[in-house]
């Protein structure tokens, strides 16, 4: 399995009712440069899953999305080197997430709150905006 792409985690308030393919489209749209190793659909899921992931433990994402699932229990999970927090999260929620164990070890991108206005209800092109913000971090 190729591991040269950059492992990231995405979290936010994901409502798949409007577009069931939204999360998978974001994951695919960030490839091949970025590997979404873990995707949390809520702040609550993030609080439960992130600290253990940063400790190098195998954590099954409640969203069932992320390349670490494909690694199985026999291989160590890839730790994210950056987190993207969706624009639906308020600053206080992001700050609380950053304060979790491991949250200060990696850079964060908090997407703008106007993302729905800019990208429409289907949020077409959001993955490109995410990639641009990640690119600005000069991750390796």
PDB file of C-alpha atoms in Angstrom:
ATOM      1  CA  UNK A   1       0.000   0.000   0.000  1.00  0.00           C
ATOM      2  CA  UNK A   2       1.341   3.418  -0.946  1.00  0.00           C
ATOM      3  CA  UNK A   3       2.081   5.588   2.064  1.00  0.00           C
ATOM      4  CA  UNK A   4       3.846   8.519   0.411  1.00  0.00           C
ATOM      5  CA  UNK A   5       0.722  10.671   0.408  1.00  0.00           C
ATOM      6  CA  UNK A   6       0.097  12.969   3.371  1.00  0.00           C
ATOM      7  CA  UNK A   7      -2.161  11.539   6.108  1.00  0.00           C
ATOM      8  CA  UNK A   8      -4.872  13.893   7.384  1.00  0.00           C
ATOM      9  CA  UNK A   9      -8.010  13.760   9.503  1.00  0.00           C
ATOM     10  CA  UNK A  10     -11.245  15.585   8.693  1.00  0.00           C
ATOM     11  CA  UNK A  11     -13.849  16.461  11.294  1.00  0.00           C
ATOM     12  CA  UNK A  12     -17.004  18.522  11.253  1.00  0.00           C
ATOM     13  CA  UNK A  13     -20.765  18.337  11.378  1.00  0.00           C
ATOM     14  CA  UNK A  14     -21.493  16.105   8.437  1.00  0.00           C
ATOM     15  CA  UNK A  15     -25.141  15.675   7.473  1.00  0.00           C
ATOM     16  CA  UNK A  16     -25.414  13.167   4.671  1.00  0.00           C
ATOM     17  CA  UNK A  17     -29.135  13.804   4.165  1.00  0.00           C
ATOM     18  CA  UNK A  18     -28.480  16.490   1.532  1.00  0.00           C
ATOM     19  CA  UNK A  19     -25.818  14.514  -0.323  1.00  0.00           C
ATOM     20  CA  UNK A  20     -25.042  10.948   0.777  1.00  0.00           C
ATOM     21  CA  UNK A  21     -21.889  10.905  -1.344  1.00  0.00           C
ATOM     22  CA  UNK A  22     -20.484  14.123   0.151  1.00  0.00           C
ATOM     23  CA  UNK A  23     -17.910  12.624   2.522  1.00  0.00           C
ATOM     24  CA  UNK A  24     -16.676  10.009   0.054  1.00  0.00           C
ATOM     25  CA  UNK A  25     -16.390  12.707  -2.630  1.00  0.00           C
ATOM     26  CA  UNK A  26     -14.228  14.831  -0.324  1.00  0.00           C
ATOM     27  CA  UNK A  27     -11.982  11.849   0.492  1.00  0.00           C
ATOM     28  CA  UNK A  28     -11.569  10.982  -3.200  1.00  0.00           C
ATOM     29  CA  UNK A  29     -11.132  14.621  -4.213  1.00  0.00           C
ATOM     30  CA  UNK A  30      -8.134  15.062  -1.920  1.00  0.00           C
ATOM     31  CA  UNK A  31      -6.299  12.100  -3.451  1.00  0.00           C
ATOM     32  CA  UNK A  32      -3.601  11.369  -4.447  1.00  0.00           C
ATOM     33  CA  UNK A  33      -1.685  14.035  -2.503  1.00  0.00           C
ATOM     34  CA  UNK A  34      -3.673  13.670   0.719  1.00  0.00           C
ATOM     35  CA  UNK A  35      -4.795  10.482   2.424  1.00  0.00           C
ATOM     36  CA  UNK A  36      -7.822  10.923   4.682  1.00  0.00           C
ATOM     37  CA  UNK A  37      -6.883   8.340   7.289  1.00  0.00           C
ATOM     38  CA  UNK A  38      -9.832   9.148   9.557  1.00  0.00           C
ATOM     39  CA  UNK A  39     -13.094  11.075   9.133  1.00  0.00           C
ATOM     40  CA  UNK A  40     -15.238  12.166  12.104  1.00  0.00           C
ATOM     41  CA  UNK A  41     -18.790  13.276  11.368  1.00  0.00           C
ATOM     42  CA  UNK A  42     -19.258  15.094  14.697  1.00  0.00           C
ATOM     43  CA  UNK A  43     -17.296  16.800  17.461  1.00  0.00           C
ATOM     44  CA  UNK A  44     -18.420  14.038  19.808  1.00  0.00           C
ATOM     45  CA  UNK A  45     -16.913  11.350  17.573  1.00  0.00           C
ATOM     46  CA  UNK A  46     -13.708  13.370  17.345  1.00  0.00           C
ATOM     47  CA  UNK A  47     -13.416  13.600  21.139  1.00  0.00           C
ATOM     48  CA  UNK A  48     -13.796   9.818  21.408  1.00  0.00           C
ATOM     49  CA  UNK A  49     -11.519   8.837  18.529  1.00  0.00           C
ATOM     50  CA  UNK A  50      -8.758  11.423  18.073  1.00  0.00           C
ATOM     51  CA  UNK A  51      -6.667  10.991  21.256  1.00  0.00           C
ATOM     52  CA  UNK A  52      -6.351   7.236  20.750  1.00  0.00           C
ATOM     53  CA  UNK A  53      -5.474   7.676  17.088  1.00  0.00           C
ATOM     54  CA  UNK A  54      -2.715  10.111  18.040  1.00  0.00           C
ATOM     55  CA  UNK A  55      -1.361   7.517  20.486  1.00  0.00           C
ATOM     56  CA  UNK A  56      -0.953   5.163  17.529  1.00  0.00           C
ATOM     57  CA  UNK A  57      -3.856   2.935  18.514  1.00  0.00           C
ATOM     58  CA  UNK A  58      -6.116   1.330  15.945  1.00  0.00           C
ATOM     59  CA  UNK A  59      -9.396   3.254  16.027  1.00  0.00           C
ATOM     60  CA  UNK A  60     -12.347   2.395  13.820  1.00  0.00           C
ATOM     61  CA  UNK A  61     -13.948   5.666  12.720  1.00  0.00           C
ATOM     62  CA  UNK A  62     -17.617   5.892  13.607  1.00  0.00           C
ATOM     63  CA  UNK A  63     -18.095   7.333  10.108  1.00  0.00           C
ATOM     64  CA  UNK A  64     -16.656   4.138   8.557  1.00  0.00           C
ATOM     65  CA  UNK A  65     -14.480   6.406   6.381  1.00  0.00           C
ATOM     66  CA  UNK A  66     -10.726   6.601   6.351  1.00  0.00           C
ATOM     67  CA  UNK A  67      -7.867   4.638   4.890  1.00  0.00           C
ATOM     68  CA  UNK A  68      -6.862   3.266   8.290  1.00  0.00           C
ATOM     69  CA  UNK A  69      -9.876   0.954   8.038  1.00  0.00           C
ATOM     70  CA  UNK A  70      -8.248  -0.729   5.052  1.00  0.00           C
ATOM     71  CA  UNK A  71      -5.028  -1.221   7.010  1.00  0.00           C
ATOM     72  CA  UNK A  72      -6.829  -3.551   9.393  1.00  0.00           C
ATOM     73  CA  UNK A  73      -5.605  -4.603  12.804  1.00  0.00           C
ATOM     74  CA  UNK A  74      -2.374  -6.162  11.519  1.00  0.00           C
ATOM     75  CA  UNK A  75      -0.766  -2.841  10.509  1.00  0.00           C
ATOM     76  CA  UNK A  76      -0.247   0.240  12.622  1.00  0.00           C
ATOM     77  CA  UNK A  77      -2.653   3.039  11.762  1.00  0.00           C
ATOM     78  CA  UNK A  78      -1.269   6.109  10.064  1.00  0.00           C
ATOM     79  CA  UNK A  79      -1.392   9.153  12.319  1.00  0.00           C
ATOM     80  CA  UNK A  80      -2.658  12.350  10.733  1.00  0.00           C
ATOM     81  CA  UNK A  81      -0.151  15.157  10.290  1.00  0.00           C
ATOM     82  CA  UNK A  82      -2.930  17.772  10.025  1.00  0.00           C
ATOM     83  CA  UNK A  83      -6.607  18.193  10.875  1.00  0.00           C
ATOM     84  CA  UNK A  84      -9.259  19.906   8.782  1.00  0.00           C
ATOM     85  CA  UNK A  85     -12.145  21.201  10.896  1.00  0.00           C
ATOM     86  CA  UNK A  86     -15.286  21.966   8.931  1.00  0.00           C
ATOM     87  CA  UNK A  87     -16.807  25.424   8.766  1.00  0.00           C
ATOM     88  CA  UNK A  88     -19.905  24.237  10.608  1.00  0.00           C
ATOM     89  CA  UNK A  89     -17.866  24.019  13.805  1.00  0.00           C
ATOM     90  CA  UNK A  90     -17.671  27.117  15.964  1.00  0.00           C
ATOM     91  CA  UNK A  91     -14.320  28.439  17.169  1.00  0.00           C
ATOM     92  CA  UNK A  92     -14.914  27.223  20.732  1.00  0.00           C
ATOM     93  CA  UNK A  93     -15.525  23.661  19.513  1.00  0.00           C
ATOM     94  CA  UNK A  94     -12.331  23.698  17.476  1.00  0.00           C
ATOM     95  CA  UNK A  95     -10.377  25.100  20.434  1.00  0.00           C
ATOM     96  CA  UNK A  96     -11.734  22.313  22.665  1.00  0.00           C
ATOM     97  CA  UNK A  97     -10.690  19.720  20.076  1.00  0.00           C
ATOM     98  CA  UNK A  98      -7.230  21.248  19.782  1.00  0.00           C
ATOM     99  CA  UNK A  99      -6.892  21.002  23.573  1.00  0.00           C
ATOM    100  CA  UNK A 100      -7.320  17.214  23.484  1.00  0.00           C
ATOM    101  CA  UNK A 101      -4.283  14.997  23.934  1.00  0.00           C
ATOM    102  CA  UNK A 102      -2.261  15.183  20.719  1.00  0.00           C
ATOM    103  CA  UNK A 103      -4.144  18.201  19.393  1.00  0.00           C
ATOM    104  CA  UNK A 104      -1.186  20.502  19.812  1.00  0.00           C
ATOM    105  CA  UNK A 105       1.153  18.173  17.895  1.00  0.00           C
ATOM    106  CA  UNK A 106      -0.184  18.945  14.430  1.00  0.00           C
ATOM    107  CA  UNK A 107      -1.445  21.942  12.428  1.00  0.00           C
ATOM    108  CA  UNK A 108      -5.149  22.638  12.016  1.00  0.00           C
ATOM    109  CA  UNK A 109      -7.168  24.166   9.200  1.00  0.00           C
ATOM    110  CA  UNK A 110     -10.564  25.574  10.208  1.00  0.00           C
ATOM    111  CA  UNK A 111     -12.613  26.009   7.058  1.00  0.00           C
ATOM    112  CA  UNK A 112     -14.510  29.307   6.678  1.00  0.00           C
ATOM    113  CA  UNK A 113     -18.031  29.562   8.000  1.00  0.00           C
ATOM    114  CA  UNK A 114     -19.322  30.813   4.630  1.00  0.00           C
ATOM    115  CA  UNK A 115     -18.567  27.517   2.876  1.00  0.00           C
ATOM    116  CA  UNK A 116     -22.236  26.759   2.127  1.00  0.00           C
ATOM    117  CA  UNK A 117     -22.689  30.136   0.459  1.00  0.00           C
ATOM    118  CA  UNK A 118     -19.471  29.767  -1.524  1.00  0.00           C
ATOM    119  CA  UNK A 119     -19.896  26.144  -2.594  1.00  0.00           C
ATOM    120  CA  UNK A 120     -23.682  25.694  -2.656  1.00  0.00           C
ATOM    121  CA  UNK A 121     -25.770  23.027  -0.912  1.00  0.00           C
ATOM    122  CA  UNK A 122     -23.832  20.185  -2.559  1.00  0.00           C
ATOM    123  CA  UNK A 123     -20.535  21.929  -1.681  1.00  0.00           C
ATOM    124  CA  UNK A 124     -19.020  21.232  -5.081  1.00  0.00           C
ATOM    125  CA  UNK A 125     -15.370  22.278  -5.059  1.00  0.00           C
ATOM    126  CA  UNK A 126     -14.946  22.204  -1.280  1.00  0.00           C
ATOM    127  CA  UNK A 127     -12.276  19.519  -1.610  1.00  0.00           C
ATOM    128  CA  UNK A 128     -10.210  21.889  -3.778  1.00  0.00           C
ATOM    129  CA  UNK A 129     -10.452  24.630  -1.145  1.00  0.00           C
ATOM    130  CA  UNK A 130      -9.376  22.117   1.501  1.00  0.00           C
ATOM    131  CA  UNK A 131      -6.389  21.050  -0.594  1.00  0.00           C
ATOM    132  CA  UNK A 132      -5.348  24.687  -1.109  1.00  0.00           C
ATOM    133  CA  UNK A 133      -5.362  25.311   2.638  1.00  0.00           C
ATOM    134  CA  UNK A 134      -3.416  22.113   3.290  1.00  0.00           C
ATOM    135  CA  UNK A 135      -0.912  23.016   0.572  1.00  0.00           C
ATOM    136  CA  UNK A 136      -0.291  26.330   2.357  1.00  0.00           C
ATOM    137  CA  UNK A 137       0.896  24.385   5.421  1.00  0.00           C
ATOM    138  CA  UNK A 138       3.793  22.861   3.433  1.00  0.00           C
ATOM    139  CA  UNK A 139       3.235  19.435   4.971  1.00  0.00           C
ATOM    140  CA  UNK A 140       5.468  16.496   4.186  1.00  0.00           C
TER     141      UNK A 140
END
